[in-house]
Amino acid sequence: MKLLKLIFRNTLRHWLRTSLTVLGLAIAVVAFVVIRTTIDAWYAQAEAASPDRLVTRHAVSLTFFLPVAYAERIGGVEGVNTVSHATWFGGQYIEPKNFFANFAIDHTTYLDLYPELLMAPEARDAFMQERQAAIVGQKLADRFGWQLDDRIVLTGTIFPGDWELVIRGIYTGAKENTDENTLFFRWDYVDERMRQETPGRAGYVGTFIERIDDPTQSAAVSERIDALFQNSIAETKTETEEAFSLSFVAMASSIVLGLKIISIMVIGIIMLVLGNTMAMTARERVSEYAVMKTLGFRPFHIVGLIFGESLFIAAIGGGLGILLAFPLGGLVSIALSTFFPVYSIAVLTLAFAALSSFAVGLLAAVFPALKAVRTPIVDGLRIVD
Amino acid sequence: MNLLAAYSFRNVLARRLTSTLTIIGVALVVFVFCAVLMLSNGLRQTLVDTGYEENAIIIRKASQTEIQSILLRDMANVARNDVAVETGPDGDPFATGELLVLINQPKRGSGEPSNVPIRGVGKYSTTIRPNIRLVEGRMWSPGTSEIIAGRKVAENFQNGGVGGTVRFASRDWTVVGVFEAGGSGFESELWGDYDQLAQAFQRPIYSSLTVRVPSQEAFNAMRERLENDPRVTVDVKREKDYYAEQSNFTRTYINVLGIIISIIFSAGATVGAMITMYASVSGRTTEIGTLRALGFSRFTVLSTFLVESVFMALFGGALGILAATFLSRFEVSTTNWDTFAELAFSFQTSWKIVIGALIFAVGMGIVGGFLPAIQASRIRIIEALRAK
Amino acid sequence: MAEAIVQLKSVFKSYYRGRLEIPVLSNINLSINEGQFVALMGPSGSGKTTLLNLIAGIDRPSDGEVRVAGDDIARLSESEMARWRSENIGFIFQFYNLMPVLNAFENVELPLLLMKLNRAERRRQVETALGIVGLADRMDHYPNQLSGGQEQRVAIARAVVTDPNLLLADEPTGDLDKQSAEDIMELLSRLNKEFGKTIVMVTHDPRAAEAAEYVQHLDKGELVQA
């Protein structure tokens, strides 16, 4: 249709205003994508969870440890294939702001349970042979410039003292959502020292991780594990890895909710910027619209022109924002890597951003269009700009 | 200059719809900016209020939080008997060794479990913190499985109120009282008898020792002694400093994210202001020509447009701040990642935030108005007067 | 005797400013025959533009009947009215009212977009119209590249491109210099004589009115005999 040309030329009429509007939209879309991605990052751990893994922790809370001897009894439960354990170590590297996750793990089984941690066979061998060996994620190694065979010292917060480790492996994630910001080292190293210094604390682990034969049986297997330790000093709580991860998100639900509200407010800002431009545009063209009506153009033609222009600007702004979100999201990801090991933009977020831009394009045109249609021709002609 | 200010102000009013949209945009940005800083400030203030000026807290070296700290009893006794510690009402050292553990309990509403700190306290725990006050029910009877709940726990957790029973460590515990602590972090805790809890959890240790050391000199001397004493490996801190540090990680998260969001937001709002100001300039070409013909300088024209833009931004900023102050009625209960425990706190304004927000708003006004104002000041008189 | 193409019977029109009723036209009875060239004259505020707008179907009478080209246009709905205008009326404005973002060709083509014509047919009609007004060589010029007289000629081409019987002009020379004004009046006379267009023109320029076949005077909302 020829009117498309008119729409296109109208948008270029105030090229400065149109560019500013497009810029404003693009910025807001970037903000939207960044915030939604931050929300997703909270859920990343849960997304990466495997359905055939269960996590068992102390029923009172995660800060209580379980006797390592439980491993054998859990291993005997029907449906459990392999048992491993991991303990949140909470070690600090040089100073508190260098925070990253570090776990003391059962080196004999843990890596088998987590096939998504990819590393060279030599790394695996070194890890098996050397008590002070550590394996770190690629992103973590990049963050501190660690190389293979570097010696690092973690200061214990939960386990007192300085802990010397040798980096023997750097792993990459098999999937995009695999956490590459974690350090793993051997639990027997910790336990050995505990035995010497505070024997009362030796032989305890934070969580057990089980691989089960049949993911559909996870509820039943969980119940069987917990039943084993009912009414003992250390009762357990077993749940799927996903539920375990989601419980952390639930703890921060207020913050996640806040982010969700802010992401909706961003759409409000897009709305204001585009609405402002469209209102101005329509006001300036009142007499033009009146002329077109005099020529016999019908209200739907005028409405089409206004909606077309609004949608056109929204599409360009939204598209530009989506393109810009990738490099800018990368910067944010670096700024927030302490908090979120996994930070990647989801297709759904982009789709939602595109959809929101479209909706805003429609909404911004409603009032100007109504006004243009409702202004009597005679009044429209009388306004000389 | 008064007339010019009035001129700018009336122009804001004249383009009502566009000005309103721009003002709302700035208001939204300032609102978010304030909300984030108020959240961070509220979190910090709650924790700062938790500590007492005259008290010092002793935890195991490098453990950072009570939750992670383990003080063996003989270590605690060394600190308790330090000469700097005041004498308590009963003639013994004014000190209290406490056990702090987290228990996972369902919240009201969502039913999602979160970590509640439960503190095993001794005879001086309430006297050393004078603003602890029982507001409902009674104190626990010695030797029973009775506990009291901080007001926020009572409000935010299922079974947190008087008469509720909480199951942990193979026992059912009955809440018999609710206490307040001047809005501090203690209100987000459960309290019980140290001996009962240490026994139930099989943890015959202390998490921390809180002592009364009013004088700063005495405190410094005590810290010097204890940190160099080979019998103990501890950190000695002022209670206020200790609690203030308990929000560093969470606050950094809120601040970094908040500032990133605010900056991106403000760019959007600035663009909005720029659009409005350009329209204002192009719609008033003749007016500008007239002003210039009357003898007003380019600089005056530039300033009127800048003033107009700043007017809008200030108005939006004030609106945003006003809206944000209403947030202080709301309370947030969330996990403080520094302690891994649920903490209730409210949004809190401060003059610093208000002034910061106003500066932020004015900044948006200046940046948004500058280019259009330049354009206005460059308009040539003859052409402006000829324009229709 | 030619047919009456415009027929107004006891037409009243008033506007409301708040609650205040401002009568603009009262008891207008007017009949214009096909092929006539009529000038409406009168002091400003006499209601001549309102009368023209009523004939053009862009305004409605408060009372009375307006019959144009056989239709009682006051009875038509908004969209029927729009269609009716596109088929029967060519309108020429004082300030030309061309779309600044479209060139001369496209401006003239605009009303043709409402008709079921293909590209080639549209092109032929636009070229014919621009040829009549003598601007065939300026087709790709934008309004700001044309003089006032040229702009008005493009506007006239836009008015005649759909081949309506009735041309309505509101002060077509009001914004032009003497020479351009004469050219425009000559063009309108030609359209009336050669192409048989009925023309109703509002003007306060006596020289322009000379081109018309006869002049209707309006004063304070009523038709008066000169």
mmCIF file of C-alpha atoms in Angstrom, chain A residues 38-350:
data_model
loop_
_atom_site.group_PDB
_atom_site.id
_atom_site.type_symbol
_atom_site.label_atom_id
_atom_site.label_comp_id
_atom_site.label_asym_id
_atom_site.label_seq_id
_atom_site.Cartn_x
_atom_site.Cartn_y
_atom_site.Cartn_z
ATOM 1 C CA THR A 38 19.007 -11.191 36.366
ATOM 2 C CA ILE A 39 15.759 -12.787 37.502
ATOM 3 C CA ASP A 40 16.545 -15.830 35.356
ATOM 4 C CA ALA A 41 19.997 -15.979 36.937
ATOM 5 C CA TRP A 42 18.365 -16.673 40.292
ATOM 6 C CA TYR A 43 16.753 -19.706 38.748
ATOM 7 C CA ALA A 44 19.788 -20.816 36.766
ATOM 8 C CA GLN A 45 20.920 -23.307 39.368
ATOM 9 C CA ALA A 46 17.495 -24.904 39.414
ATOM 10 C CA GLU A 47 17.390 -24.986 35.610
ATOM 11 C CA ALA A 48 20.701 -26.778 35.487
ATOM 12 C CA ALA A 49 19.488 -29.397 37.944
ATOM 13 C CA SER A 50 19.306 -32.951 36.739
ATOM 14 C CA PRO A 51 16.085 -34.879 37.437
ATOM 15 C CA ASP A 52 17.990 -37.999 38.473
ATOM 16 C CA ARG A 53 19.807 -36.282 41.355
ATOM 17 C CA LEU A 54 18.529 -35.896 44.909
ATOM 18 C CA VAL A 55 20.041 -33.806 47.692
ATOM 19 C CA THR A 56 19.891 -34.813 51.355
ATOM 20 C CA ARG A 57 20.534 -32.253 54.082
ATOM 21 C CA HIS A 58 20.040 -31.922 57.817
ATOM 22 C CA ALA A 59 16.345 -31.424 58.582
ATOM 23 C CA VAL A 60 16.956 -28.477 60.897
ATOM 24 C CA SER A 61 18.816 -26.359 58.359
ATOM 25 C CA LEU A 62 21.726 -26.393 55.983
ATOM 26 C CA THR A 63 24.041 -25.090 58.670
ATOM 27 C CA PHE A 64 23.874 -28.437 60.457
ATOM 28 C CA PHE A 65 26.100 -31.213 59.200
ATOM 29 C CA LEU A 66 25.375 -34.921 58.776
ATOM 30 C CA PRO A 67 27.636 -37.835 59.742
ATOM 31 C CA VAL A 68 29.542 -39.079 56.702
ATOM 32 C CA ALA A 69 28.628 -42.593 57.786
ATOM 33 C CA TYR A 70 25.113 -41.961 56.496
ATOM 34 C CA ALA A 71 26.484 -42.461 52.992
ATOM 35 C CA GLU A 72 26.622 -46.204 53.360
ATOM 36 C CA ARG A 73 23.067 -46.457 54.675
ATOM 37 C CA ILE A 74 21.719 -44.157 51.949
ATOM 38 C CA GLY A 75 23.544 -46.265 49.367
ATOM 39 C CA GLY A 76 21.532 -49.266 50.483
ATOM 40 C CA VAL A 77 18.187 -47.581 49.862
ATOM 41 C CA GLU A 78 16.171 -49.093 47.039
ATOM 42 C CA GLY A 79 16.370 -46.930 43.908
ATOM 43 C CA VAL A 80 19.604 -45.162 44.866
ATOM 44 C CA ASN A 81 22.369 -45.791 42.357
ATOM 45 C CA THR A 82 25.340 -43.730 43.580
ATOM 46 C CA VAL A 83 25.906 -41.584 46.669
ATOM 47 C CA SER A 84 28.305 -38.689 46.943
ATOM 48 C CA HIS A 85 28.617 -35.721 49.247
ATOM 49 C CA ALA A 86 29.492 -32.056 49.082
ATOM 50 C CA THR A 87 30.137 -29.571 51.867
ATOM 51 C CA TRP A 88 29.848 -25.816 51.529
ATOM 52 C CA PHE A 89 33.320 -24.758 52.639
ATOM 53 C CA GLY A 90 32.849 -20.972 52.615
ATOM 54 C CA GLY A 91 36.534 -20.282 52.117
ATOM 55 C CA GLN A 92 37.697 -16.797 51.190
ATOM 56 C CA TYR A 93 40.339 -15.966 48.654
ATOM 57 C CA ILE A 94 42.491 -13.064 49.952
ATOM 58 C CA GLU A 95 39.512 -10.850 50.883
ATOM 59 C CA PRO A 96 35.733 -11.189 51.352
ATOM 60 C CA LYS A 97 34.807 -9.339 48.176
ATOM 61 C CA ASN A 98 36.398 -12.074 46.079
ATOM 62 C CA PHE A 99 33.454 -14.269 46.957
ATOM 63 C CA PHE A 100 32.868 -17.476 45.007
ATOM 64 C CA ALA A 101 31.332 -20.844 45.789
ATOM 65 C CA ASN A 102 33.735 -23.544 47.030
ATOM 66 C CA PHE A 103 32.842 -27.056 48.013
ATOM 67 C CA ALA A 104 34.697 -29.877 49.714
ATOM 68 C CA ILE A 105 33.533 -32.981 47.873
ATOM 69 C CA ASP A 106 33.874 -36.725 47.886
ATOM 70 C CA HIS A 107 36.439 -36.961 45.094
ATOM 71 C CA THR A 108 35.775 -40.630 44.425
ATOM 72 C CA THR A 109 32.162 -40.186 43.346
ATOM 73 C CA TYR A 110 31.252 -36.551 42.835
ATOM 74 C CA LEU A 111 32.559 -36.106 39.296
ATOM 75 C CA ASP A 112 30.681 -39.210 38.177
ATOM 76 C CA LEU A 113 27.464 -37.664 39.405
ATOM 77 C CA TYR A 114 28.150 -34.445 37.556
ATOM 78 C CA PRO A 115 29.048 -35.447 33.979
ATOM 79 C CA GLU A 116 28.344 -31.856 32.893
ATOM 80 C CA LEU A 117 31.682 -30.796 34.402
ATOM 81 C CA LEU A 118 34.049 -31.386 31.478
ATOM 82 C CA MET A 119 37.805 -31.613 32.019
ATOM 83 C CA ALA A 120 40.913 -33.325 30.730
ATOM 84 C CA PRO A 121 41.445 -36.926 31.893
ATOM 85 C CA GLU A 122 44.795 -35.902 33.408
ATOM 86 C CA ALA A 123 43.022 -33.361 35.579
ATOM 87 C CA ARG A 124 40.726 -36.058 36.855
ATOM 88 C CA ASP A 125 43.660 -38.344 37.587
ATOM 89 C CA ALA A 126 45.587 -35.630 39.416
ATOM 90 C CA PHE A 127 42.480 -34.887 41.470
ATOM 91 C CA MET A 128 42.252 -38.533 42.495
ATOM 92 C CA GLN A 129 45.890 -38.768 43.480
ATOM 93 C CA GLU A 130 46.621 -35.532 45.269
ATOM 94 C CA ARG A 131 44.912 -34.591 48.508
ATOM 95 C CA GLN A 132 45.298 -30.835 48.069
ATOM 96 C CA ALA A 133 44.164 -30.796 44.440
ATOM 97 C CA ALA A 134 41.401 -28.438 43.376
ATOM 98 C CA ILE A 135 39.301 -28.160 40.254
ATOM 99 C CA VAL A 136 37.967 -24.757 39.214
ATOM 100 C CA GLY A 137 35.508 -23.521 36.627
ATOM 101 C CA GLN A 138 36.777 -21.780 33.510
ATOM 102 C CA LYS A 139 35.097 -18.456 34.354
ATOM 103 C CA LEU A 140 36.491 -18.520 37.880
ATOM 104 C CA ALA A 141 39.993 -19.240 36.569
ATOM 105 C CA ASP A 142 39.614 -16.341 34.123
ATOM 106 C CA ARG A 143 38.418 -14.041 36.890
ATOM 107 C CA PHE A 144 41.540 -14.513 39.007
ATOM 108 C CA GLY A 145 43.936 -15.393 36.198
ATOM 109 C CA TRP A 146 44.589 -18.851 37.607
ATOM 110 C CA GLN A 147 46.626 -21.355 35.614
ATOM 111 C CA LEU A 148 47.013 -25.070 36.043
ATOM 112 C CA ASP A 149 49.385 -25.952 38.919
ATOM 113 C CA ASP A 150 48.929 -22.549 40.598
ATOM 114 C CA ARG A 151 48.930 -22.698 44.371
ATOM 115 C CA ILE A 152 46.232 -20.710 46.112
ATOM 116 C CA VAL A 153 45.220 -20.262 49.738
ATOM 117 C CA LEU A 154 41.648 -20.139 50.998
ATOM 118 C CA THR A 155 40.904 -18.768 54.449
ATOM 119 C CA GLY A 156 38.277 -20.838 56.180
ATOM 120 C CA THR A 157 35.216 -19.176 57.676
ATOM 121 C CA ILE A 158 33.452 -22.345 58.763
ATOM 122 C CA PHE A 159 36.616 -24.444 58.979
ATOM 123 C CA PRO A 160 39.259 -22.341 60.705
ATOM 124 C CA GLY A 161 42.684 -21.683 59.289
ATOM 125 C CA ASP A 162 44.406 -21.279 55.949
ATOM 126 C CA TRP A 163 43.951 -24.011 53.382
ATOM 127 C CA GLU A 164 46.532 -24.430 50.668
ATOM 128 C CA LEU A 165 45.256 -25.860 47.375
ATOM 129 C CA VAL A 166 46.826 -26.664 43.994
ATOM 130 C CA ILE A 167 44.780 -26.113 40.887
ATOM 131 C CA ARG A 168 44.983 -29.364 38.954
ATOM 132 C CA GLY A 169 42.012 -28.998 36.681
ATOM 133 C CA ILE A 170 39.926 -26.356 34.955
ATOM 134 C CA TYR A 171 36.468 -27.503 33.940
ATOM 135 C CA THR A 172 34.031 -26.188 31.369
ATOM 136 C CA GLY A 173 30.293 -26.724 31.393
ATOM 137 C CA ALA A 174 28.671 -29.176 29.010
ATOM 138 C CA LYS A 175 25.618 -26.927 28.852
ATOM 139 C CA GLU A 176 25.233 -23.186 28.704
ATOM 140 C CA ASN A 177 23.656 -23.060 32.126
ATOM 141 C CA THR A 178 26.375 -25.052 33.846
ATOM 142 C CA ASP A 179 28.007 -23.057 36.626
ATOM 143 C CA GLU A 180 31.656 -22.330 35.748
ATOM 144 C CA ASN A 181 32.314 -20.145 38.781
ATOM 145 C CA THR A 182 32.856 -22.840 41.408
ATOM 146 C CA LEU A 183 35.913 -24.387 43.056
ATOM 147 C CA PHE A 184 35.876 -28.038 44.129
ATOM 148 C CA PHE A 185 38.443 -29.697 46.344
ATOM 149 C CA ARG A 186 38.750 -32.872 48.367
ATOM 150 C CA TRP A 187 36.748 -33.351 51.529
ATOM 151 C CA ASP A 188 39.303 -35.816 52.935
ATOM 152 C CA TYR A 189 41.822 -32.950 53.063
ATOM 153 C CA VAL A 190 39.438 -31.007 55.336
ATOM 154 C CA ASP A 191 38.521 -34.028 57.385
ATOM 155 C CA GLU A 192 42.116 -35.017 58.018
ATOM 156 C CA ARG A 193 42.867 -31.648 59.543
ATOM 157 C CA MET A 194 39.640 -31.571 61.533
ATOM 158 C CA ARG A 195 40.563 -34.937 63.007
ATOM 159 C CA GLN A 196 43.826 -33.447 64.290
ATOM 160 C CA GLU A 197 42.593 -30.040 65.430
ATOM 161 C CA THR A 198 38.967 -30.456 66.512
ATOM 162 C CA PRO A 199 38.165 -34.164 66.503
ATOM 163 C CA GLY A 200 34.542 -33.446 67.443
ATOM 164 C CA ARG A 201 33.976 -31.935 64.022
ATOM 165 C CA ALA A 202 35.581 -34.724 61.995
ATOM 166 C CA GLY A 203 33.447 -37.080 59.938
ATOM 167 C CA TYR A 204 30.695 -34.623 59.044
ATOM 168 C CA VAL A 205 29.464 -33.423 55.660
ATOM 169 C CA GLY A 206 27.008 -30.760 54.526
ATOM 170 C CA THR A 207 24.871 -32.577 51.976
ATOM 171 C CA PHE A 208 24.626 -35.956 50.342
ATOM 172 C CA ILE A 209 23.881 -36.160 46.645
ATOM 173 C CA GLU A 210 22.280 -39.278 45.265
ATOM 174 C CA ARG A 211 21.818 -40.453 41.733
ATOM 175 C CA ILE A 212 18.646 -42.462 41.402
ATOM 176 C CA ASP A 213 17.774 -45.126 38.856
ATOM 177 C CA ASP A 214 14.386 -43.765 37.903
ATOM 178 C CA PRO A 215 13.667 -40.014 38.030
ATOM 179 C CA THR A 216 9.907 -40.665 38.229
ATOM 180 C CA GLN A 217 10.503 -42.353 41.582
ATOM 181 C CA SER A 218 12.258 -39.356 43.162
ATOM 182 C CA ALA A 219 9.502 -38.688 45.722
ATOM 183 C CA ALA A 220 9.392 -42.286 46.900
ATOM 184 C CA VAL A 221 13.166 -42.614 47.110
ATOM 185 C CA SER A 222 13.380 -39.322 49.050
ATOM 186 C CA GLU A 223 10.852 -40.609 51.562
ATOM 187 C CA ARG A 224 12.747 -43.887 51.977
ATOM 188 C CA ILE A 225 15.990 -42.028 52.676
ATOM 189 C CA ASP A 226 14.419 -39.701 55.252
ATOM 190 C CA ALA A 227 12.639 -42.619 56.925
ATOM 191 C CA LEU A 228 16.024 -44.200 57.645
ATOM 192 C CA PHE A 229 17.018 -41.385 59.960
ATOM 193 C CA GLN A 230 13.669 -40.515 61.486
ATOM 194 C CA ASN A 231 13.920 -39.852 65.220
ATOM 195 C CA SER A 232 17.697 -39.974 65.143
ATOM 196 C CA ILE A 233 19.803 -37.060 66.375
ATOM 197 C CA ALA A 234 20.362 -35.844 62.827
ATOM 198 C CA GLU A 235 17.112 -36.192 60.880
ATOM 199 C CA THR A 236 17.398 -35.586 57.157
ATOM 200 C CA LYS A 237 15.436 -33.824 54.480
ATOM 201 C CA THR A 238 15.783 -35.174 50.951
ATOM 202 C CA GLU A 239 14.473 -33.444 47.845
ATOM 203 C CA THR A 240 15.244 -33.251 44.151
ATOM 204 C CA GLU A 241 18.213 -31.132 43.167
ATOM 205 C CA GLU A 242 15.787 -28.739 41.503
ATOM 206 C CA ALA A 243 13.641 -28.303 44.637
ATOM 207 C CA PHE A 244 16.809 -27.865 46.684
ATOM 208 C CA SER A 245 17.979 -25.065 44.375
ATOM 209 C CA LEU A 246 14.546 -23.460 44.285
ATOM 210 C CA SER A 247 14.507 -23.249 48.075
ATOM 211 C CA PHE A 248 17.357 -20.731 47.758
ATOM 212 C CA VAL A 249 15.337 -18.679 45.298
ATOM 213 C CA ALA A 250 12.367 -18.792 47.677
ATOM 214 C CA MET A 251 14.578 -17.330 50.403
ATOM 215 C CA ALA A 252 15.157 -14.298 48.203
ATOM 216 C CA SER A 253 11.601 -14.112 46.942
ATOM 217 C CA SER A 254 11.184 -10.480 48.006
ATOM 218 C CA ILE A 255 14.176 -9.391 45.958
ATOM 219 C CA VAL A 256 13.052 -11.421 42.956
ATOM 220 C CA LEU A 257 9.594 -9.891 43.287
ATOM 221 C CA GLY A 258 11.130 -6.419 43.449
ATOM 222 C CA LEU A 259 13.035 -7.095 40.247
ATOM 223 C CA LYS A 260 9.883 -8.307 38.554
ATOM 224 C CA ILE A 261 8.072 -5.107 39.530
ATOM 225 C CA ILE A 262 10.952 -2.998 38.247
ATOM 226 C CA SER A 263 10.954 -4.872 34.944
ATOM 227 C CA ILE A 264 7.304 -3.961 34.505
ATOM 228 C CA MET A 265 8.086 -0.343 35.333
ATOM 229 C CA VAL A 266 10.614 -0.366 32.506
ATOM 230 C CA ILE A 267 7.799 -1.120 30.107
ATOM 231 C CA GLY A 268 6.036 1.874 31.654
ATOM 232 C CA ILE A 269 9.019 4.036 30.699
ATOM 233 C CA ILE A 270 8.984 2.745 27.120
ATOM 234 C CA MET A 271 5.311 3.599 27.117
ATOM 235 C CA LEU A 272 5.957 7.156 28.296
ATOM 236 C CA VAL A 273 8.701 7.861 25.782
ATOM 237 C CA LEU A 274 6.792 6.542 22.791
ATOM 238 C CA GLY A 275 3.473 7.913 24.046
ATOM 239 C CA ASN A 276 5.052 11.333 24.363
ATOM 240 C CA THR A 277 6.381 11.252 20.822
ATOM 241 C CA MET A 278 3.139 9.996 19.339
ATOM 242 C CA ALA A 279 1.098 12.588 21.227
ATOM 243 C CA MET A 280 3.334 15.360 19.872
ATOM 244 C CA THR A 281 3.261 13.973 16.377
ATOM 245 C CA ALA A 282 -0.476 13.632 16.266
ATOM 246 C CA ARG A 283 -0.971 17.098 17.672
ATOM 247 C CA GLU A 284 1.234 18.641 15.017
ATOM 248 C CA ARG A 285 -0.613 16.864 12.248
ATOM 249 C CA VAL A 286 -4.146 17.674 13.250
ATOM 250 C CA SER A 287 -4.616 19.886 10.204
ATOM 251 C CA GLU A 288 -3.027 17.341 7.876
ATOM 252 C CA TYR A 289 -5.383 14.683 9.118
ATOM 253 C CA ALA A 290 -8.276 17.090 8.587
ATOM 254 C CA VAL A 291 -7.153 17.666 4.989
ATOM 255 C CA MET A 292 -6.973 13.940 4.386
ATOM 256 C CA LYS A 293 -10.443 13.553 5.808
ATOM 257 C CA THR A 294 -11.673 16.333 3.522
ATOM 258 C CA LEU A 295 -10.219 14.427 0.589
ATOM 259 C CA GLY A 296 -12.424 11.528 1.627
ATOM 260 C CA PHE A 297 -10.021 9.426 3.694
ATOM 261 C CA ARG A 298 -11.869 7.488 6.301
ATOM 262 C CA PRO A 299 -11.068 7.415 10.053
ATOM 263 C CA PHE A 300 -9.497 3.972 9.667
ATOM 264 C CA HIS A 301 -6.990 5.383 7.208
ATOM 265 C CA ILE A 302 -5.905 8.032 9.723
ATOM 266 C CA VAL A 303 -5.829 5.450 12.508
ATOM 267 C CA GLY A 304 -3.719 3.248 10.271
ATOM 268 C CA LEU A 305 -1.236 6.059 9.686
ATOM 269 C CA ILE A 306 -0.842 6.774 13.397
ATOM 270 C CA PHE A 307 -0.611 3.102 14.416
ATOM 271 C CA GLY A 308 1.738 2.394 11.548
ATOM 272 C CA GLU A 309 4.111 5.120 12.635
ATOM 273 C CA SER A 310 3.985 4.102 16.280
ATOM 274 C CA LEU A 311 4.577 0.433 15.494
ATOM 275 C CA PHE A 312 7.359 1.286 13.088
ATOM 276 C CA ILE A 313 9.242 3.278 15.739
ATOM 277 C CA ALA A 314 8.536 0.606 18.368
ATOM 278 C CA ALA A 315 9.881 -2.091 16.059
ATOM 279 C CA ILE A 316 13.124 -0.257 15.351
ATOM 280 C CA GLY A 317 13.636 0.731 19.003
ATOM 281 C CA GLY A 318 12.802 -2.741 20.255
ATOM 282 C CA GLY A 319 15.030 -4.378 17.647
ATOM 283 C CA LEU A 320 17.950 -2.102 18.440
ATOM 284 C CA GLY A 321 17.472 -2.729 22.163
ATOM 285 C CA ILE A 322 17.532 -6.474 21.649
ATOM 286 C CA LEU A 323 20.729 -6.181 19.620
ATOM 287 C CA LEU A 324 22.361 -3.936 22.237
ATOM 288 C CA ALA A 325 21.292 -6.231 25.060
ATOM 289 C CA PHE A 326 23.929 -8.783 24.109
ATOM 290 C CA PRO A 327 27.074 -6.656 24.576
ATOM 291 C CA LEU A 328 25.583 -4.737 27.527
ATOM 292 C CA GLY A 329 24.301 -7.914 29.151
ATOM 293 C CA GLY A 330 27.865 -9.174 28.924
ATOM 294 C CA LEU A 331 29.119 -6.168 30.908
ATOM 295 C CA VAL A 332 26.456 -6.634 33.553
ATOM 296 C CA SER A 333 27.337 -10.293 33.741
ATOM 297 C CA ILE A 334 30.911 -9.361 34.623
ATOM 298 C CA ALA A 335 29.741 -6.824 37.222
ATOM 299 C CA LEU A 336 27.489 -9.400 38.838
ATOM 300 C CA SER A 337 29.608 -12.528 38.454
ATOM 301 C CA THR A 338 30.190 -12.564 42.220
ATOM 302 C CA PHE A 339 26.497 -13.054 42.745
ATOM 303 C CA PHE A 340 25.435 -15.024 39.728
ATOM 304 C CA PRO A 341 27.653 -17.765 38.378
ATOM 305 C CA VAL A 342 25.425 -18.220 35.349
ATOM 306 C CA TYR A 343 24.165 -15.207 33.420
ATOM 307 C CA SER A 344 22.842 -15.695 29.920
ATOM 308 C CA ILE A 345 20.031 -14.103 27.980
ATOM 309 C CA ALA A 346 17.093 -16.426 27.359
ATOM 310 C CA VAL A 347 15.212 -16.548 24.063
ATOM 311 C CA LEU A 348 11.998 -16.180 26.017
ATOM 312 C CA THR A 349 13.226 -12.898 27.486
ATOM 313 C CA LEU A 350 13.963 -11.574 24.003
#
